[in-house]
PDB file of C-alpha atoms in Angstrom:
ATOM      1  CA  UNK A 819      -0.022   0.006   0.002  1.00  0.00           C
ATOM      2  CA  UNK A 820       1.404   3.375  -1.074  1.00  0.00           C
ATOM      3  CA  UNK A 821       0.647   6.494   0.941  1.00  0.00           C
ATOM      4  CA  UNK A 822       0.882   9.827  -0.881  1.00  0.00           C
ATOM      5  CA  UNK A 823       1.036  12.991   1.172  1.00  0.00           C
ATOM      6  CA  UNK A 824       0.203  16.447  -0.053  1.00  0.00           C
ATOM      7  CA  UNK A 825       1.451  19.039  -0.221  1.00  0.00           C
ATOM      8  CA  UNK A 826       5.151  18.223   0.027  1.00  0.00           C
ATOM      9  CA  UNK A 827       5.762  21.588   1.688  1.00  0.00           C
ATOM     10  CA  UNK A 828       3.249  23.893   3.389  1.00  0.00           C
ATOM     11  CA  UNK A 829       4.156  27.447   4.346  1.00  0.00           C
ATOM     12  CA  UNK A 830       1.938  29.065   6.903  1.00  0.00           C
ATOM     13  CA  UNK A 831       2.091  31.663   9.683  1.00  0.00           C
ATOM     14  CA  UNK A 832       1.662  31.017  13.364  1.00  0.00           C
ATOM     15  CA  UNK A 833      -2.045  31.148  14.228  1.00  0.00           C
ATOM     16  CA  UNK A 834      -3.105  29.842  10.834  1.00  0.00           C
ATOM     17  CA  UNK A 835      -4.982  26.605  10.236  1.00  0.00           C
ATOM     18  CA  UNK A 836      -3.028  23.771   8.663  1.00  0.00           C
ATOM     19  CA  UNK A 837      -4.571  20.994   6.595  1.00  0.00           C
ATOM     20  CA  UNK A 838      -2.336  18.056   5.581  1.00  0.00           C
ATOM     21  CA  UNK A 839      -3.534  15.244   3.357  1.00  0.00           C
ATOM     22  CA  UNK A 840      -2.666  11.572   3.031  1.00  0.00           C
ATOM     23  CA  UNK A 841      -4.085   9.327   0.310  1.00  0.00           C
ATOM     24  CA  UNK A 842      -3.772   5.540   0.331  1.00  0.00           C
ATOM     25  CA  UNK A 843      -3.505   3.450  -2.833  1.00  0.00           C
ATOM     26  CA  UNK A 844      -6.213   1.132  -1.538  1.00  0.00           C
ATOM     27  CA  UNK A 845      -8.790   1.002   1.219  1.00  0.00           C
ATOM     28  CA  UNK A 846      -7.167   0.962   4.672  1.00  0.00           C
ATOM     29  CA  UNK A 847     -10.352   1.523   6.702  1.00  0.00           C
ATOM     30  CA  UNK A 848      -9.280   3.733   9.595  1.00  0.00           C
ATOM     31  CA  UNK A 849      -5.884   2.086  10.104  1.00  0.00           C
ATOM     32  CA  UNK A 850      -3.836   5.267   9.837  1.00  0.00           C
ATOM     33  CA  UNK A 851      -1.514   7.161  12.148  1.00  0.00           C
ATOM     34  CA  UNK A 852       0.114  10.562  12.040  1.00  0.00           C
ATOM     35  CA  UNK A 853       3.600  11.374  13.382  1.00  0.00           C
ATOM     36  CA  UNK A 854       5.493  14.649  13.893  1.00  0.00           C
ATOM     37  CA  UNK A 855       9.234  14.813  13.519  1.00  0.00           C
ATOM     38  CA  UNK A 856      11.472  17.733  14.333  1.00  0.00           C
ATOM     39  CA  UNK A 857      15.088  18.041  13.138  1.00  0.00           C
ATOM     40  CA  UNK A 858      17.420  15.753  15.023  1.00  0.00           C
ATOM     41  CA  UNK A 859      14.589  14.084  16.901  1.00  0.00           C
ATOM     42  CA  UNK A 860      12.680  10.844  16.647  1.00  0.00           C
ATOM     43  CA  UNK A 861       9.106  10.858  15.357  1.00  0.00           C
ATOM     44  CA  UNK A 862       6.324  11.363  17.868  1.00  0.00           C
ATOM     45  CA  UNK A 863       2.910   9.725  17.561  1.00  0.00           C
ATOM     46  CA  UNK A 864       0.103  12.277  17.273  1.00  0.00           C
ATOM     47  CA  UNK A 865      -2.921  10.330  15.998  1.00  0.00           C
ATOM     48  CA  UNK A 866      -3.825   6.614  15.734  1.00  0.00           C
ATOM     49  CA  UNK A 867      -6.813   4.950  14.024  1.00  0.00           C
ATOM     50  CA  UNK A 868      -7.256   8.056  11.914  1.00  0.00           C
ATOM     51  CA  UNK A 869      -8.769  10.256  14.646  1.00  0.00           C
ATOM     52  CA  UNK A 870      -7.582   9.170  18.135  1.00  0.00           C
ATOM     53  CA  UNK A 871      -5.195  11.653  19.694  1.00  0.00           C
ATOM     54  CA  UNK A 872      -2.277  10.092  21.505  1.00  0.00           C
ATOM     55  CA  UNK A 873      -1.658  10.805  25.166  1.00  0.00           C
ATOM     56  CA  UNK A 874      -0.432  14.327  25.787  1.00  0.00           C
ATOM     57  CA  UNK A 875      -1.154  15.633  22.286  1.00  0.00           C
ATOM     58  CA  UNK A 876      -2.839  19.048  22.323  1.00  0.00           C
ATOM     59  CA  UNK A 877      -6.458  19.355  21.178  1.00  0.00           C
ATOM     60  CA  UNK A 878      -5.437  21.620  18.272  1.00  0.00           C
ATOM     61  CA  UNK A 879      -4.340  18.445  16.437  1.00  0.00           C
ATOM     62  CA  UNK A 880      -7.163  16.438  14.922  1.00  0.00           C
ATOM     63  CA  UNK A 881      -7.374  13.650  12.399  1.00  0.00           C
ATOM     64  CA  UNK A 882     -10.184  12.562  10.085  1.00  0.00           C
ATOM     65  CA  UNK A 883     -10.939  10.308   7.177  1.00  0.00           C
ATOM     66  CA  UNK A 884     -11.418   6.623   6.323  1.00  0.00           C
ATOM     67  CA  UNK A 885     -10.925   4.375   3.350  1.00  0.00           C
ATOM     68  CA  UNK A 886      -8.330   6.115   1.164  1.00  0.00           C
ATOM     69  CA  UNK A 887      -8.443   9.782   2.115  1.00  0.00           C
ATOM     70  CA  UNK A 888      -7.225  11.190   5.390  1.00  0.00           C
ATOM     71  CA  UNK A 889      -6.563  14.625   6.845  1.00  0.00           C
ATOM     72  CA  UNK A 890      -4.499  16.006   9.711  1.00  0.00           C
ATOM     73  CA  UNK A 891      -5.658  19.413  10.858  1.00  0.00           C
ATOM     74  CA  UNK A 892      -3.855  21.779  13.219  1.00  0.00           C
ATOM     75  CA  UNK A 893      -6.424  24.361  14.156  1.00  0.00           C
ATOM     76  CA  UNK A 894      -4.120  27.217  15.117  1.00  0.00           C
ATOM     77  CA  UNK A 895      -0.387  26.812  14.538  1.00  0.00           C
ATOM     78  CA  UNK A 896       2.001  27.279  17.449  1.00  0.00           C
ATOM     79  CA  UNK A 897       5.723  27.972  16.797  1.00  0.00           C
ATOM     80  CA  UNK A 898       6.600  24.451  17.988  1.00  0.00           C
ATOM     81  CA  UNK A 899       4.325  22.862  15.351  1.00  0.00           C
ATOM     82  CA  UNK A 900       6.626  23.592  12.461  1.00  0.00           C
ATOM     83  CA  UNK A 901       8.064  20.194  11.590  1.00  0.00           C
ATOM     84  CA  UNK A 902       7.703  17.300   9.186  1.00  0.00           C
ATOM     85  CA  UNK A 903       4.538  15.180   9.415  1.00  0.00           C
ATOM     86  CA  UNK A 904       4.221  11.595   8.266  1.00  0.00           C
ATOM     87  CA  UNK A 905       1.224   9.388   7.863  1.00  0.00           C
ATOM     88  CA  UNK A 906       1.539   5.605   8.322  1.00  0.00           C
ATOM     89  CA  UNK A 907      -0.815   2.701   7.649  1.00  0.00           C
ATOM     90  CA  UNK A 908      -1.149  -0.572   9.508  1.00  0.00           C
ATOM     91  CA  UNK A 909      -3.831  -2.152   7.352  1.00  0.00           C
ATOM     92  CA  UNK A 910      -2.032  -5.138   5.935  1.00  0.00           C
ATOM     93  CA  UNK A 911      -1.533  -8.628   7.419  1.00  0.00           C
ATOM     94  CA  UNK A 912       1.033 -10.040   7.679  1.00  0.00           C
ATOM     95  CA  UNK A 913       2.465  -6.655   8.605  1.00  0.00           C
ATOM     96  CA  UNK A 914       3.882  -4.535   5.865  1.00  0.00           C
ATOM     97  CA  UNK A 915       3.463  -1.140   7.536  1.00  0.00           C
ATOM     98  CA  UNK A 916       4.241   1.823   5.294  1.00  0.00           C
ATOM     99  CA  UNK A 917       4.802   5.543   5.727  1.00  0.00           C
ATOM    100  CA  UNK A 918       4.044   8.465   3.499  1.00  0.00           C
ATOM    101  CA  UNK A 919       6.909  10.565   2.180  1.00  0.00           C
ATOM    102  CA  UNK A 920       6.123  13.427   4.571  1.00  0.00           C
ATOM    103  CA  UNK A 921       4.824  16.983   4.538  1.00  0.00           C
ATOM    104  CA  UNK A 922       7.201  19.715   5.699  1.00  0.00           C
ATOM    105  CA  UNK A 923       5.296  22.442   7.563  1.00  0.00           C
ATOM    106  CA  UNK A 924       7.390  25.594   7.570  1.00  0.00           C
ATOM    107  CA  UNK A 925       6.992  29.141   8.783  1.00  0.00           C
ATOM    108  CA  UNK A 926       5.826  31.607   6.171  1.00  0.00           C
TER     109      UNK A 926
ATOM    110  CA  UNK B1431       8.498   7.536  31.717  1.00  0.00           C
ATOM    111  CA  UNK B1432       9.231   5.303  28.722  1.00  0.00           C
ATOM    112  CA  UNK B1433      12.877   5.375  27.714  1.00  0.00           C
ATOM    113  CA  UNK B1434      14.426   3.549  24.775  1.00  0.00           C
ATOM    114  CA  UNK B1435      18.155   3.702  24.184  1.00  0.00           C
ATOM    115  CA  UNK B1436      19.622   2.247  20.997  1.00  0.00           C
ATOM    116  CA  UNK B1437      23.257   1.266  20.547  1.00  0.00           C
ATOM    117  CA  UNK B1438      25.449  -0.778  18.258  1.00  0.00           C
ATOM    118  CA  UNK B1439      25.373   1.331  15.135  1.00  0.00           C
ATOM    119  CA  UNK B1440      28.498   2.227  13.217  1.00  0.00           C
ATOM    120  CA  UNK B1441      30.388   1.909   9.956  1.00  0.00           C
ATOM    121  CA  UNK B1442      30.419  -1.546   8.352  1.00  0.00           C
ATOM    122  CA  UNK B1443      31.501  -2.812   4.951  1.00  0.00           C
ATOM    123  CA  UNK B1444      29.069  -4.119   2.408  1.00  0.00           C
ATOM    124  CA  UNK B1445      28.323  -7.771   3.139  1.00  0.00           C
ATOM    125  CA  UNK B1446      29.185  -7.358   6.819  1.00  0.00           C
ATOM    126  CA  UNK B1447      27.130  -7.788   9.940  1.00  0.00           C
ATOM    127  CA  UNK B1448      26.094  -5.649  12.845  1.00  0.00           C
ATOM    128  CA  UNK B1449      23.944  -6.173  15.964  1.00  0.00           C
ATOM    129  CA  UNK B1450      21.810  -3.343  17.278  1.00  0.00           C
ATOM    130  CA  UNK B1451      20.493  -3.190  20.823  1.00  0.00           C
ATOM    131  CA  UNK B1452      17.716  -1.199  22.457  1.00  0.00           C
ATOM    132  CA  UNK B1453      17.599  -0.908  26.226  1.00  0.00           C
ATOM    133  CA  UNK B1454      14.093  -0.233  27.520  1.00  0.00           C
ATOM    134  CA  UNK B1455      12.901   1.196  30.821  1.00  0.00           C
ATOM    135  CA  UNK B1456       9.877   2.863  32.352  1.00  0.00           C
ATOM    136  CA  UNK B1457       7.335   0.166  31.362  1.00  0.00           C
ATOM    137  CA  UNK B1458       6.720  -3.570  31.588  1.00  0.00           C
ATOM    138  CA  UNK B1459       8.854  -4.552  28.634  1.00  0.00           C
ATOM    139  CA  UNK B1460       7.472  -8.086  28.164  1.00  0.00           C
ATOM    140  CA  UNK B1461       3.919  -6.770  27.881  1.00  0.00           C
ATOM    141  CA  UNK B1462       4.488  -4.901  24.605  1.00  0.00           C
ATOM    142  CA  UNK B1463       5.472  -5.666  21.083  1.00  0.00           C
ATOM    143  CA  UNK B1464       8.485  -3.767  19.747  1.00  0.00           C
ATOM    144  CA  UNK B1465       9.595  -2.733  16.312  1.00  0.00           C
ATOM    145  CA  UNK B1466      12.596  -1.425  14.462  1.00  0.00           C
ATOM    146  CA  UNK B1467      11.982   1.471  12.040  1.00  0.00           C
ATOM    147  CA  UNK B1468      14.742   3.027   9.940  1.00  0.00           C
ATOM    148  CA  UNK B1469      15.185   6.372   8.258  1.00  0.00           C
ATOM    149  CA  UNK B1470      17.487   6.975   5.339  1.00  0.00           C
ATOM    150  CA  UNK B1471      19.321  10.276   6.219  1.00  0.00           C
ATOM    151  CA  UNK B1472      17.268  13.174   4.869  1.00  0.00           C
ATOM    152  CA  UNK B1473      14.506  10.894   3.659  1.00  0.00           C
ATOM    153  CA  UNK B1474      11.501   9.067   4.893  1.00  0.00           C
ATOM    154  CA  UNK B1475      10.676   6.300   7.333  1.00  0.00           C
ATOM    155  CA  UNK B1476      10.600   2.571   6.674  1.00  0.00           C
ATOM    156  CA  UNK B1477       9.325  -0.110   9.066  1.00  0.00           C
ATOM    157  CA  UNK B1478      11.869  -2.949   9.310  1.00  0.00           C
ATOM    158  CA  UNK B1479      10.680  -5.598  11.769  1.00  0.00           C
ATOM    159  CA  UNK B1480       8.418  -6.287  14.716  1.00  0.00           C
ATOM    160  CA  UNK B1481       8.329  -8.807  17.572  1.00  0.00           C
ATOM    161  CA  UNK B1482       5.549  -9.703  20.003  1.00  0.00           C
ATOM    162  CA  UNK B1483       5.900  -9.273  23.729  1.00  0.00           C
ATOM    163  CA  UNK B1484       6.839 -12.890  24.334  1.00  0.00           C
ATOM    164  CA  UNK B1485       9.121 -13.062  21.288  1.00  0.00           C
ATOM    165  CA  UNK B1486       7.070 -15.905  19.792  1.00  0.00           C
ATOM    166  CA  UNK B1487       5.941 -13.887  16.775  1.00  0.00           C
ATOM    167  CA  UNK B1488       8.268 -11.999  14.459  1.00  0.00           C
ATOM    168  CA  UNK B1489       7.564 -10.028  11.325  1.00  0.00           C
ATOM    169  CA  UNK B1490       9.836  -8.516   8.674  1.00  0.00           C
ATOM    170  CA  UNK B1491       9.693  -6.090   5.795  1.00  0.00           C
ATOM    171  CA  UNK B1492      10.477  -7.690   2.454  1.00  0.00           C
ATOM    172  CA  UNK B1493      13.790  -5.806   1.878  1.00  0.00           C
ATOM    173  CA  UNK B1494      15.292  -7.341   5.054  1.00  0.00           C
ATOM    174  CA  UNK B1495      13.655 -10.772   5.155  1.00  0.00           C
ATOM    175  CA  UNK B1496      16.238 -13.487   5.382  1.00  0.00           C
ATOM    176  CA  UNK B1497      19.042 -11.044   6.304  1.00  0.00           C
ATOM    177  CA  UNK B1498      17.852  -9.444   9.557  1.00  0.00           C
ATOM    178  CA  UNK B1499      16.713 -11.178  12.731  1.00  0.00           C
ATOM    179  CA  UNK B1500      14.775  -9.497  15.537  1.00  0.00           C
ATOM    180  CA  UNK B1501      14.849 -10.858  19.064  1.00  0.00           C
ATOM    181  CA  UNK B1502      14.369  -9.763  22.645  1.00  0.00           C
ATOM    182  CA  UNK B1503      15.589 -10.547  26.145  1.00  0.00           C
ATOM    183  CA  UNK B1504      12.720  -9.859  28.496  1.00  0.00           C
ATOM    184  CA  UNK B1505      14.761 -10.639  31.564  1.00  0.00           C
ATOM    185  CA  UNK B1506      17.067  -7.713  30.687  1.00  0.00           C
ATOM    186  CA  UNK B1507      14.497  -5.469  28.942  1.00  0.00           C
ATOM    187  CA  UNK B1508      16.473  -5.383  25.733  1.00  0.00           C
ATOM    188  CA  UNK B1509      15.536  -5.560  22.066  1.00  0.00           C
ATOM    189  CA  UNK B1510      17.948  -6.707  19.366  1.00  0.00           C
ATOM    190  CA  UNK B1511      18.331  -6.529  15.619  1.00  0.00           C
ATOM    191  CA  UNK B1512      20.943  -8.810  14.056  1.00  0.00           C
ATOM    192  CA  UNK B1513      21.808  -7.538  10.592  1.00  0.00           C
ATOM    193  CA  UNK B1514      23.755  -9.626   8.115  1.00  0.00           C
ATOM    194  CA  UNK B1515      24.670  -9.350   4.413  1.00  0.00           C
ATOM    195  CA  UNK B1516      24.437  -5.588   4.744  1.00  0.00           C
ATOM    196  CA  UNK B1517      23.917  -3.503   1.649  1.00  0.00           C
ATOM    197  CA  UNK B1518      24.440   0.201   0.874  1.00  0.00           C
ATOM    198  CA  UNK B1519      20.669   0.674   0.959  1.00  0.00           C
ATOM    199  CA  UNK B1520      20.606  -0.433   4.603  1.00  0.00           C
ATOM    200  CA  UNK B1521      22.363   2.807   5.520  1.00  0.00           C
ATOM    201  CA  UNK B1522      19.985   4.641   7.888  1.00  0.00           C
ATOM    202  CA  UNK B1523      19.207   5.713  11.374  1.00  0.00           C
ATOM    203  CA  UNK B1524      17.572   2.750  13.111  1.00  0.00           C
ATOM    204  CA  UNK B1525      14.979   3.488  15.748  1.00  0.00           C
ATOM    205  CA  UNK B1526      13.423   1.073  18.176  1.00  0.00           C
ATOM    206  CA  UNK B1527       9.807   1.739  18.921  1.00  0.00           C
ATOM    207  CA  UNK B1528       7.315   0.533  21.542  1.00  0.00           C
ATOM    208  CA  UNK B1529       3.937  -0.728  20.400  1.00  0.00           C
ATOM    209  CA  UNK B1530       0.541  -0.291  22.013  1.00  0.00           C
ATOM    210  CA  UNK B1531      -0.156  -3.988  22.517  1.00  0.00           C
ATOM    211  CA  UNK B1532       1.333  -7.415  23.292  1.00  0.00           C
ATOM    212  CA  UNK B1533       1.398  -8.346  19.626  1.00  0.00           C
ATOM    213  CA  UNK B1534       2.141  -5.819  16.945  1.00  0.00           C
ATOM    214  CA  UNK B1535      -0.642  -3.245  16.454  1.00  0.00           C
ATOM    215  CA  UNK B1536       1.289  -1.436  13.793  1.00  0.00           C
ATOM    216  CA  UNK B1537       1.388   1.856  15.728  1.00  0.00           C
ATOM    217  CA  UNK B1538       4.559   3.152  17.301  1.00  0.00           C
ATOM    218  CA  UNK B1539       3.728   4.790  20.581  1.00  0.00           C
ATOM    219  CA  UNK B1540       7.254   5.650  21.758  1.00  0.00           C
ATOM    220  CA  UNK B1541      10.586   5.878  19.994  1.00  0.00           C
ATOM    221  CA  UNK B1542      14.253   5.901  20.931  1.00  0.00           C
ATOM    222  CA  UNK B1543      16.658   8.464  19.632  1.00  0.00           C
ATOM    223  CA  UNK B1544      18.148   6.140  17.057  1.00  0.00           C
ATOM    224  CA  UNK B1545      21.505   4.678  16.108  1.00  0.00           C
ATOM    225  CA  UNK B1546      23.189   5.332  12.769  1.00  0.00           C
ATOM    226  CA  UNK B1547      24.281   2.494  10.545  1.00  0.00           C
ATOM    227  CA  UNK B1548      26.505   3.264   7.559  1.00  0.00           C
ATOM    228  CA  UNK B1549      27.253   0.557   5.046  1.00  0.00           C
ATOM    229  CA  UNK B1550      30.250   1.395   2.908  1.00  0.00           C
ATOM    230  CA  UNK B1551      31.005  -0.106  -0.491  1.00  0.00           C
TER     231      UNK B1551
END
């Protein structure tokens, strides 16, 4: 299963609303996660099962979608939100988990 | 607090072997599946392998099947990845990651800081 993220780069100002997309090459139900990665750091889980926020993740992060089209929304960007975001699917069995290529969210 | 500390990375020649370790603390290690995920420098993420909490079930991505072996020592809270027949395309930062469940759920709840493996030709 191939995950395609868009856009590759998103330039926004603090306080703006960010909408990141992830499209799967086939139906993955709701088996999708979102991760945030900052330079020099490991990824951090934000969302699992398309819309469940991980422990400690602020409410400004929300996920939606099912089937093949998914969205990560950041309602009002904070300075610490500028990073690379990856989607990841866990739909297949036996496991062949795959990640999208990432969306870089940068300050405008 | 969950802590995962990888070690064992380094420079190795093509065709060589390397063993990565991940020391875990802050949770009941044997109750959770664990995975290795790698990241080609400057590029994206690739899941490599997973193992259930007991170690009975193991899973591998196609590019490493037959060359890499995942294992764990629950008495010492340590995860391993034995890598053989290394290729240039195995060059990456290798992360260990904690799962949500006893057997792999496919979601990576916590990550270590990674260890760099460079395969030279």
